[in-house]
């Protein structure tokens, strides 16, 4: 949902009911197995009492008072029979079913991955990247975790840009953690000395803890598994 929302019109297009209504009835369009379905549902959302004593959504939470996140997640759960059955899955299959558009998955180690990412970014495609699962038997902090990355997790790829550093071409990739926090702390992180004032302005470097960060294509290939 976070990746789709990079272009809000893609979210709006999924909702036949675009405004809050007193009846609490909503209609969402989802394409499942190639078939467009009109999913009708109410606005009752599973909640749990938080530390502040307020009832908060048990599953996905919006960044503010938006209702669409909980409604869309509930529609997805209804299509699959329960919330339990949507705990895990592959991003490209989910994007395909939510939007009804073709999607593909490939390894970050493939020979043409750089060209594919550049082309997808130019065309305005939705791109996500994933890190594989951590060894469940290992109690040690993994190398990705030391760098501020979360394993068995999906990030949105927001941008790719070519820069010059020490006379050589270098590609930087901008990612976002959909949680809105927890960021990469390796080379080219927000506090890295690699950033010049001019480069900060050109790439719009954010110093906020908002989940967005830049890293080199080399580190991207090292730590991420799938696109």
Short mmCIF file of N, CA and C in Angstrom, two decimals, residues 18-79:
data_model
loop_
_atom_site.label_atom_id
_atom_site.label_comp_id
_atom_site.label_asym_id
_atom_site.label_seq_id
_atom_site.Cartn_x
_atom_site.Cartn_y
_atom_site.Cartn_z
N UNK A 18 -15.44 6.86 -2.24
CA UNK A 18 -14.28 7.70 -1.99
C UNK A 18 -14.44 8.61 -0.77
N UNK A 19 -15.62 8.62 -0.17
CA UNK A 19 -15.87 9.49 0.99
C UNK A 19 -16.43 8.69 2.14
N UNK A 20 -16.14 9.16 3.33
CA UNK A 20 -16.74 8.56 4.53
C UNK A 20 -18.26 8.71 4.45
N UNK A 21 -18.98 7.67 4.86
CA UNK A 21 -20.44 7.78 4.81
C UNK A 21 -21.06 7.26 6.10
N UNK A 22 -22.25 7.74 6.42
CA UNK A 22 -22.90 7.42 7.69
C UNK A 22 -23.28 5.95 7.77
N UNK A 23 -23.48 5.29 6.62
CA UNK A 23 -23.86 3.88 6.62
C UNK A 23 -22.66 2.97 6.90
N UNK A 24 -21.46 3.50 6.72
CA UNK A 24 -20.27 2.71 6.97
C UNK A 24 -20.08 1.58 5.98
N UNK A 25 -20.50 1.79 4.73
CA UNK A 25 -20.37 0.77 3.69
C UNK A 25 -19.41 1.27 2.62
N UNK A 26 -18.48 0.41 2.23
CA UNK A 26 -17.45 0.80 1.27
C UNK A 26 -17.30 -0.25 0.18
N UNK A 27 -16.95 0.22 -1.02
CA UNK A 27 -16.73 -0.68 -2.15
C UNK A 27 -15.32 -0.46 -2.68
N UNK A 28 -14.57 -1.56 -2.76
CA UNK A 28 -13.19 -1.51 -3.22
C UNK A 28 -13.03 -2.48 -4.39
N UNK A 29 -12.29 -2.07 -5.41
CA UNK A 29 -12.05 -2.92 -6.57
C UNK A 29 -10.69 -3.60 -6.43
N UNK A 30 -10.70 -4.92 -6.50
CA UNK A 30 -9.47 -5.71 -6.44
C UNK A 30 -9.48 -6.72 -7.58
N UNK A 31 -8.34 -6.92 -8.21
CA UNK A 31 -8.22 -7.92 -9.26
C UNK A 31 -7.52 -9.15 -8.68
N UNK A 32 -8.24 -10.25 -8.59
CA UNK A 32 -7.67 -11.47 -8.03
C UNK A 32 -7.71 -12.58 -9.08
N UNK A 33 -6.54 -13.15 -9.36
CA UNK A 33 -6.42 -14.21 -10.37
C UNK A 33 -6.97 -13.76 -11.73
N UNK A 34 -6.73 -12.50 -12.06
CA UNK A 34 -7.14 -11.97 -13.34
C UNK A 34 -8.58 -11.49 -13.41
N UNK A 35 -9.34 -11.63 -12.33
CA UNK A 35 -10.76 -11.25 -12.32
C UNK A 35 -10.96 -10.02 -11.43
N UNK A 36 -11.58 -9.00 -12.02
CA UNK A 36 -11.88 -7.79 -11.24
C UNK A 36 -13.07 -8.06 -10.33
N UNK A 37 -12.89 -7.79 -9.05
CA UNK A 37 -13.94 -8.04 -8.06
C UNK A 37 -14.32 -6.74 -7.35
N UNK A 38 -15.61 -6.58 -7.14
CA UNK A 38 -16.10 -5.45 -6.35
C UNK A 38 -16.32 -5.98 -4.93
N UNK A 39 -15.49 -5.56 -4.01
CA UNK A 39 -15.54 -6.04 -2.63
C UNK A 39 -16.34 -5.04 -1.79
N UNK A 40 -17.44 -5.51 -1.22
CA UNK A 40 -18.29 -4.66 -0.37
C UNK A 40 -17.99 -5.01 1.09
N UNK A 41 -17.77 -4.00 1.91
CA UNK A 41 -17.47 -4.27 3.32
C UNK A 41 -17.89 -3.10 4.20
N UNK A 42 -17.98 -3.40 5.50
CA UNK A 42 -18.33 -2.34 6.45
C UNK A 42 -17.04 -1.74 7.02
N UNK A 43 -17.22 -0.79 7.91
CA UNK A 43 -16.05 -0.07 8.43
C UNK A 43 -15.66 -0.51 9.83
N UNK A 44 -16.04 -1.70 10.23
CA UNK A 44 -15.65 -2.21 11.54
C UNK A 44 -14.23 -2.80 11.42
N UNK A 45 -13.32 -2.24 12.18
CA UNK A 45 -11.90 -2.59 12.09
C UNK A 45 -11.44 -3.26 13.39
N UNK A 46 -10.72 -4.39 13.32
CA UNK A 46 -10.18 -5.00 14.54
C UNK A 46 -9.24 -4.03 15.25
N UNK A 47 -9.45 -3.85 16.54
CA UNK A 47 -8.64 -2.90 17.30
C UNK A 47 -8.10 -3.55 18.57
N UNK A 48 -7.11 -2.88 19.16
CA UNK A 48 -6.52 -3.32 20.42
C UNK A 48 -6.21 -2.07 21.24
N UNK A 49 -6.33 -2.19 22.55
CA UNK A 49 -6.09 -1.04 23.42
C UNK A 49 -4.59 -0.77 23.51
N UNK A 50 -4.20 0.45 23.22
CA UNK A 50 -2.80 0.83 23.27
C UNK A 50 -2.36 1.26 24.65
N UNK A 51 -1.08 1.64 24.77
CA UNK A 51 -0.54 2.07 26.05
C UNK A 51 -1.21 3.33 26.57
N UNK A 52 -1.73 4.14 25.64
CA UNK A 52 -2.40 5.38 26.05
C UNK A 52 -3.87 5.15 26.43
N UNK A 53 -4.30 3.88 26.37
CA UNK A 53 -5.69 3.57 26.74
C UNK A 53 -6.67 3.68 25.60
N UNK A 54 -6.21 4.22 24.44
CA UNK A 54 -7.08 4.36 23.27
C UNK A 54 -7.10 3.07 22.48
N UNK A 55 -8.19 2.84 21.77
CA UNK A 55 -8.30 1.69 20.88
C UNK A 55 -7.65 2.03 19.54
N UNK A 56 -6.68 1.23 19.14
CA UNK A 56 -5.95 1.46 17.89
C UNK A 56 -6.13 0.27 16.96
N UNK A 57 -6.04 0.49 15.63
CA UNK A 57 -6.12 -0.64 14.70
C UNK A 57 -5.12 -1.72 15.06
N UNK A 58 -5.56 -2.97 15.03
CA UNK A 58 -4.70 -4.09 15.41
C UNK A 58 -3.65 -4.38 14.35
N UNK A 59 -4.00 -4.11 13.08
CA UNK A 59 -3.08 -4.44 11.99
C UNK A 59 -2.48 -3.15 11.41
N UNK A 60 -2.66 -2.89 10.13
CA UNK A 60 -2.04 -1.71 9.52
C UNK A 60 -2.60 -0.42 10.09
N UNK A 61 -1.71 0.56 10.24
CA UNK A 61 -2.11 1.86 10.78
C UNK A 61 -1.75 2.95 9.79
N UNK A 62 -2.64 3.90 9.64
CA UNK A 62 -2.39 5.03 8.75
C UNK A 62 -1.50 6.05 9.45
N UNK A 63 -0.86 6.89 8.64
CA UNK A 63 -0.05 7.98 9.18
C UNK A 63 -0.95 9.20 9.38
N UNK A 64 -1.80 9.12 10.40
CA UNK A 64 -2.79 10.18 10.64
C UNK A 64 -4.17 9.58 10.76
N UNK A 65 -5.18 10.32 10.32
CA UNK A 65 -6.57 9.89 10.48
C UNK A 65 -7.16 9.27 9.22
N UNK A 66 -6.32 8.93 8.25
CA UNK A 66 -6.85 8.34 7.01
C UNK A 66 -7.52 7.00 7.29
N UNK A 67 -8.63 6.76 6.61
CA UNK A 67 -9.37 5.52 6.78
C UNK A 67 -9.03 4.49 5.72
N UNK A 68 -8.47 4.94 4.59
CA UNK A 68 -8.30 4.06 3.44
C UNK A 68 -7.37 2.89 3.71
N UNK A 69 -6.37 3.06 4.57
CA UNK A 69 -5.42 1.99 4.84
C UNK A 69 -6.12 0.79 5.46
N UNK A 70 -6.91 1.04 6.51
CA UNK A 70 -7.62 -0.04 7.20
C UNK A 70 -8.70 -0.66 6.31
N UNK A 71 -9.37 0.18 5.50
CA UNK A 71 -10.43 -0.34 4.62
C UNK A 71 -9.83 -1.23 3.53
N UNK A 72 -8.74 -0.79 2.91
CA UNK A 72 -8.12 -1.56 1.84
C UNK A 72 -7.56 -2.88 2.39
N UNK A 73 -6.94 -2.83 3.55
CA UNK A 73 -6.42 -4.06 4.15
C UNK A 73 -7.55 -5.03 4.48
N UNK A 74 -8.67 -4.50 4.96
CA UNK A 74 -9.80 -5.37 5.28
C UNK A 74 -10.38 -6.01 4.00
N UNK A 75 -10.42 -5.24 2.92
CA UNK A 75 -10.91 -5.79 1.65
C UNK A 75 -9.99 -6.92 1.18
N UNK A 76 -8.70 -6.73 1.33
CA UNK A 76 -7.72 -7.75 0.94
C UNK A 76 -7.89 -9.01 1.80
N UNK A 77 -8.15 -8.80 3.10
CA UNK A 77 -8.37 -9.94 3.99
C UNK A 77 -9.67 -10.66 3.64
N UNK A 78 -10.69 -9.90 3.26
CA UNK A 78 -11.97 -10.52 2.92
C UNK A 78 -11.84 -11.40 1.68
N UNK A 79 -11.10 -10.94 0.69
CA UNK A 79 -10.90 -11.73 -0.52
C UNK A 79 -10.21 -13.05 -0.21
#
